[in-house]
PDB file of C-alpha atoms in Angstrom:
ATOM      1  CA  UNK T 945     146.328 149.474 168.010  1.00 74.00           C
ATOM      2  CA  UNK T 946     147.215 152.826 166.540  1.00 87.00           C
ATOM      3  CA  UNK T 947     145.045 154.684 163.969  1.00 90.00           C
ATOM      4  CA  UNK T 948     147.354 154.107 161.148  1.00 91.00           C
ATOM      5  CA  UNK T 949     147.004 150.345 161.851  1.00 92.00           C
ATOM      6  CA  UNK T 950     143.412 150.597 162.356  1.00 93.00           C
ATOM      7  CA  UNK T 951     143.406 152.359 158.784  1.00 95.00           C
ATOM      8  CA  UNK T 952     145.522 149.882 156.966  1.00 94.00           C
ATOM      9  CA  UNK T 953     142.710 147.472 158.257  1.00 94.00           C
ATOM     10  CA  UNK T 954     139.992 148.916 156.961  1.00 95.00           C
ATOM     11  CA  UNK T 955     141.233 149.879 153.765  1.00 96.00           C
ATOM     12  CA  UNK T 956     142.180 145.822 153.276  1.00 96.00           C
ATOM     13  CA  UNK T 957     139.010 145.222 153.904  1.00 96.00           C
ATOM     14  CA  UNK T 958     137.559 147.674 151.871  1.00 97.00           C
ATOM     15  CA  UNK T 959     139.559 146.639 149.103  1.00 97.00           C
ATOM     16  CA  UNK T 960     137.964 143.391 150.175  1.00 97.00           C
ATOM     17  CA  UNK T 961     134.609 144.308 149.746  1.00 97.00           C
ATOM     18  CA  UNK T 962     134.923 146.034 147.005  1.00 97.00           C
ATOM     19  CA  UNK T 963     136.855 143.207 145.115  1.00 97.00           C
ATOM     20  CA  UNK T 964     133.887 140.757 146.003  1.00 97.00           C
ATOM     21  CA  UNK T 965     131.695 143.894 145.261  1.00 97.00           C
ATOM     22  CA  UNK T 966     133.376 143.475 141.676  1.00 97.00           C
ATOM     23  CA  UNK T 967     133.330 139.722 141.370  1.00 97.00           C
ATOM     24  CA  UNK T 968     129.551 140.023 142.452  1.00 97.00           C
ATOM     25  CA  UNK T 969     128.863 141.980 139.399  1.00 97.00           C
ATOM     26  CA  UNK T 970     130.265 140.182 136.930  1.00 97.00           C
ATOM     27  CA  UNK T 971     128.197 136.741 138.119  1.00 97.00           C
ATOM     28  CA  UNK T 972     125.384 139.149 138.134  1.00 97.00           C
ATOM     29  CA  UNK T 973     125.978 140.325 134.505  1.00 97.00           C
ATOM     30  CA  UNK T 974     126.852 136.777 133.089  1.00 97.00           C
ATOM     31  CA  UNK T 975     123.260 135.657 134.914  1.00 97.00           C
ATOM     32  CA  UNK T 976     121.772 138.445 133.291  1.00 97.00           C
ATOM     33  CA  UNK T 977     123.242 137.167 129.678  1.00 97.00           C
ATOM     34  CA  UNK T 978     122.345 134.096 130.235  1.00 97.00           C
ATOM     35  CA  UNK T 979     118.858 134.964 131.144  1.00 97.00           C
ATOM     36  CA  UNK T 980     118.497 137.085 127.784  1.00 97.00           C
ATOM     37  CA  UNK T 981     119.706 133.922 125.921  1.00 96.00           C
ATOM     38  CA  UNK T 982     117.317 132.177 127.778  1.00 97.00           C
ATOM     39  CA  UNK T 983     114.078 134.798 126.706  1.00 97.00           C
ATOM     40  CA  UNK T 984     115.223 134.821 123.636  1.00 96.00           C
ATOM     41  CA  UNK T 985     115.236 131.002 122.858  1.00 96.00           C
ATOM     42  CA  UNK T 986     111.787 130.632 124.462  1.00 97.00           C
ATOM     43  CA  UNK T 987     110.242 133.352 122.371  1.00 96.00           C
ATOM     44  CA  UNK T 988     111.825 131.752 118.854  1.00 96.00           C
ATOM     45  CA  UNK T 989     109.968 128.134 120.445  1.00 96.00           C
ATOM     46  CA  UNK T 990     106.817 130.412 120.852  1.00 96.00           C
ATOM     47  CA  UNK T 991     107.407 131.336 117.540  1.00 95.00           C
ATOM     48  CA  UNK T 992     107.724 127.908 116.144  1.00 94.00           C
ATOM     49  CA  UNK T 993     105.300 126.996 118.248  1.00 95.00           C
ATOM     50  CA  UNK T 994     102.813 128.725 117.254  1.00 94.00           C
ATOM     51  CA  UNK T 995     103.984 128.308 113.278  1.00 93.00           C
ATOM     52  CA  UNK T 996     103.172 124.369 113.958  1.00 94.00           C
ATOM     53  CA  UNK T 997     100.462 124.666 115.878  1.00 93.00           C
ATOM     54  CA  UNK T 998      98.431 127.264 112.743  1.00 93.00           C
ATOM     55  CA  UNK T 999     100.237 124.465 110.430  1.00 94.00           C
ATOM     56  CA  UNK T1000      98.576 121.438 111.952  1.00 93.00           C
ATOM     57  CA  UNK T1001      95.081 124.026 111.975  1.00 93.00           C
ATOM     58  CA  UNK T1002      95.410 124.013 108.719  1.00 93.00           C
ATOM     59  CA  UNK T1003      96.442 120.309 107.717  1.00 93.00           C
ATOM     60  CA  UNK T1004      93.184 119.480 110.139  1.00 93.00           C
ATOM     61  CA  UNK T1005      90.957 121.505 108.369  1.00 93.00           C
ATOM     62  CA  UNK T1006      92.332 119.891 104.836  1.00 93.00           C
ATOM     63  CA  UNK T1007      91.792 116.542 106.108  1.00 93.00           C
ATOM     64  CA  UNK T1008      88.335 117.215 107.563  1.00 92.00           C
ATOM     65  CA  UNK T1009      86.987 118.539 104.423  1.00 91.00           C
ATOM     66  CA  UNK T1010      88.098 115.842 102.912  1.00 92.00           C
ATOM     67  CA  UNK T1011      86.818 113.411 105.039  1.00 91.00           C
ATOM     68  CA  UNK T1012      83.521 115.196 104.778  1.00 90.00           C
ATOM     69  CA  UNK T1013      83.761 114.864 101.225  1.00 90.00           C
ATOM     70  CA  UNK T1014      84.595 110.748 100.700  1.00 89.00           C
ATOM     71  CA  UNK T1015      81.741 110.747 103.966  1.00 88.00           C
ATOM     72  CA  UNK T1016      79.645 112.886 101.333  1.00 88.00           C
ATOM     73  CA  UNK T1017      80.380 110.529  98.435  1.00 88.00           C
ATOM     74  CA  UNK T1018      79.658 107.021 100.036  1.00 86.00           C
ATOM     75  CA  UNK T1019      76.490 108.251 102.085  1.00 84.00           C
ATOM     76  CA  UNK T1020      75.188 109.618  98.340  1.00 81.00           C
ATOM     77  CA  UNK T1021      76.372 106.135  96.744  1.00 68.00           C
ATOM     78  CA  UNK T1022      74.604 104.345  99.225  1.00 65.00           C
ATOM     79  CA  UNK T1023      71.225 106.123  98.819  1.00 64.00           C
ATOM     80  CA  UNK T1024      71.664 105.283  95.189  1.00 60.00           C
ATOM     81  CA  UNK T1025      72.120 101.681  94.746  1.00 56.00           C
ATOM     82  CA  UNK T1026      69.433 101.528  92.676  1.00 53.00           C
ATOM     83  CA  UNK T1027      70.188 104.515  90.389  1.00 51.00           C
ATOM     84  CA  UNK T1028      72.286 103.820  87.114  1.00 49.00           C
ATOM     85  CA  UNK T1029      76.135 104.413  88.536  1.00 47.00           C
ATOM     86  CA  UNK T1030      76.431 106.848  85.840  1.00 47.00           C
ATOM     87  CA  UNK T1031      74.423 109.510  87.162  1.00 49.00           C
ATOM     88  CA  UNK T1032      76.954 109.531  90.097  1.00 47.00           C
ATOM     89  CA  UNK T1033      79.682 110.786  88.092  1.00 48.00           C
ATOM     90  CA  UNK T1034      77.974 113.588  86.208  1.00 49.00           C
ATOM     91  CA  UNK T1035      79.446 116.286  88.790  1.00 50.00           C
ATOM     92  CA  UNK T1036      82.855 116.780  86.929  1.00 51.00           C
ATOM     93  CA  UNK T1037      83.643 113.224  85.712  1.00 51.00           C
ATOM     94  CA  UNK T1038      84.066 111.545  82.182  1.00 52.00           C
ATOM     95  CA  UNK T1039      81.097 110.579  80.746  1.00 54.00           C
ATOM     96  CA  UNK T1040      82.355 108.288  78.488  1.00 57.00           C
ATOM     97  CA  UNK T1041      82.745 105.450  80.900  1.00 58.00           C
ATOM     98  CA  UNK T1042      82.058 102.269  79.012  1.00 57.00           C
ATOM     99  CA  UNK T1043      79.034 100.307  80.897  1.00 57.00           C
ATOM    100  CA  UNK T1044      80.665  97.510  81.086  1.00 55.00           C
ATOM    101  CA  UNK T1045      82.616  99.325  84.235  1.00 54.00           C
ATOM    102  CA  UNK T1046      79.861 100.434  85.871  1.00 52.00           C
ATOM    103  CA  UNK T1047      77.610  97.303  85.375  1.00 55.00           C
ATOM    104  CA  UNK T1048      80.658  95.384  87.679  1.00 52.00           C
ATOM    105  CA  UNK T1049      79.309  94.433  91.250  1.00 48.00           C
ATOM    106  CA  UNK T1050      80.852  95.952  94.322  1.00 49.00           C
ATOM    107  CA  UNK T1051      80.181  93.068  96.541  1.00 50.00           C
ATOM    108  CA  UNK T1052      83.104  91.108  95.515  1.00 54.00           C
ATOM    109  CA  UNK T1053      82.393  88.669  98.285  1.00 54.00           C
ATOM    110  CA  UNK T1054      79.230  86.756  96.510  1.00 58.00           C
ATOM    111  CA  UNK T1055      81.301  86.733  93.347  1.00 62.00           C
ATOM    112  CA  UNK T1056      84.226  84.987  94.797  1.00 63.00           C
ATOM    113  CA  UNK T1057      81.250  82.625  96.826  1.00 63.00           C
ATOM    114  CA  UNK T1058      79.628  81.896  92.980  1.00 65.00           C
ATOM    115  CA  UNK T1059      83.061  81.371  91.685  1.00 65.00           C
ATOM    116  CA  UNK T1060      83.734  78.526  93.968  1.00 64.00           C
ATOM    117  CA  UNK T1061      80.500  76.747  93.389  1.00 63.00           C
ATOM    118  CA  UNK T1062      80.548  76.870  90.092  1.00 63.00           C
ATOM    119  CA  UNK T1063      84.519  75.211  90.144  1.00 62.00           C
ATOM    120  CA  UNK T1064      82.967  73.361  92.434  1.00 61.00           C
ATOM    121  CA  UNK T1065      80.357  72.273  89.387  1.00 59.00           C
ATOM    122  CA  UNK T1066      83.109  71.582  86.640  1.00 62.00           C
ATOM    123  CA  UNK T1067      85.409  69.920  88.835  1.00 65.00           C
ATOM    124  CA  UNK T1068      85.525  66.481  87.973  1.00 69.00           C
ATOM    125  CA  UNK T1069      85.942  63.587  90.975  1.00 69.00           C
ATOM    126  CA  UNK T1070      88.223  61.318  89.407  1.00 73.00           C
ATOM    127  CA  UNK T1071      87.887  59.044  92.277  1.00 73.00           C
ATOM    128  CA  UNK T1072      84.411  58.462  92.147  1.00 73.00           C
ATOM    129  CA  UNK T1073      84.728  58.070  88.270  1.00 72.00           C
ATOM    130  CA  UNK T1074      87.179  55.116  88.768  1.00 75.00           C
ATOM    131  CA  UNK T1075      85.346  54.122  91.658  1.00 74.00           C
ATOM    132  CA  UNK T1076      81.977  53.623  89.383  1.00 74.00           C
ATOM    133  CA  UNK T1077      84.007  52.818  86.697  1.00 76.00           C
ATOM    134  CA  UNK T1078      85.102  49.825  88.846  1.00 75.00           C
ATOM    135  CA  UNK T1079      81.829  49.142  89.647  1.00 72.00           C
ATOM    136  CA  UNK T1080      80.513  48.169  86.128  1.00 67.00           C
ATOM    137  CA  UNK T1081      83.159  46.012  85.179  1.00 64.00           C
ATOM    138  CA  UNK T1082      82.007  43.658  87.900  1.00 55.00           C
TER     139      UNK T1082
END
């Protein structure tokens, strides 16, 4: 092989390497996009992330005061079954309820229990009526 052979050689394969070289980079620099894209998408979700996660901080607060308050409210109605019910809405509410509304029970239960004993009363068994009726005519 001659040196002007051995030269065309290694300038192909220079031109080789530095076409790969070339090819190389650009794979490199479309990783390197793609990676930005990538950072960039994960720090918006951090963003959101954190905007839903101080949201639901907040909506749990909200709903524990609440429940503190209604937990406030029956543990004070409780203590004061015996107290006139209209002492438990002096802290903001109308006074002007009528008694009638506060005088109703809350345990609907025994009301429904007298309701049926008492239809129970005034119901009249016209089979046993007849029955005796029948009876008397004999």
């Amino acid at each position: 092989m001659t040196n002007q052979e051995t030269i065309e050689k290694l300038n192909e394969a220079l031109n080789q390497l530095i076409d790969a070289y070339e090819v190389l980079q650009l794979k490199h620099q479309e990783t390197v996009e793609k990676l930005e894209v990538q950072i960039t998408k994960n720090k918006e979700l951090e963003f959101k992330l954190s905007d839903l996660s101080t949201e639901t901080d907040q909506k749990e607060n909200k709903m524990d005061g609440m429940l503190s308050k209604i937990q406030k409210l029956l543990s004070t109605s409780k203590s004061n079954d015996g107290i006139d019910a209209s002492k438990e809405f002096s802290d903001g509410f109308d006074k002007n309820i009528p008694d009638s509304i506060l005088d109703i029970k809350l345990d609907s239960k025994e009301d429904k229990v007298e309701e049926k004993t008492e239809e129970k009363a005034t119901k009249i068994d016209f089979g046993r009526m007849e029955s005796l009726l029948n009876g008397l005519n004999k």
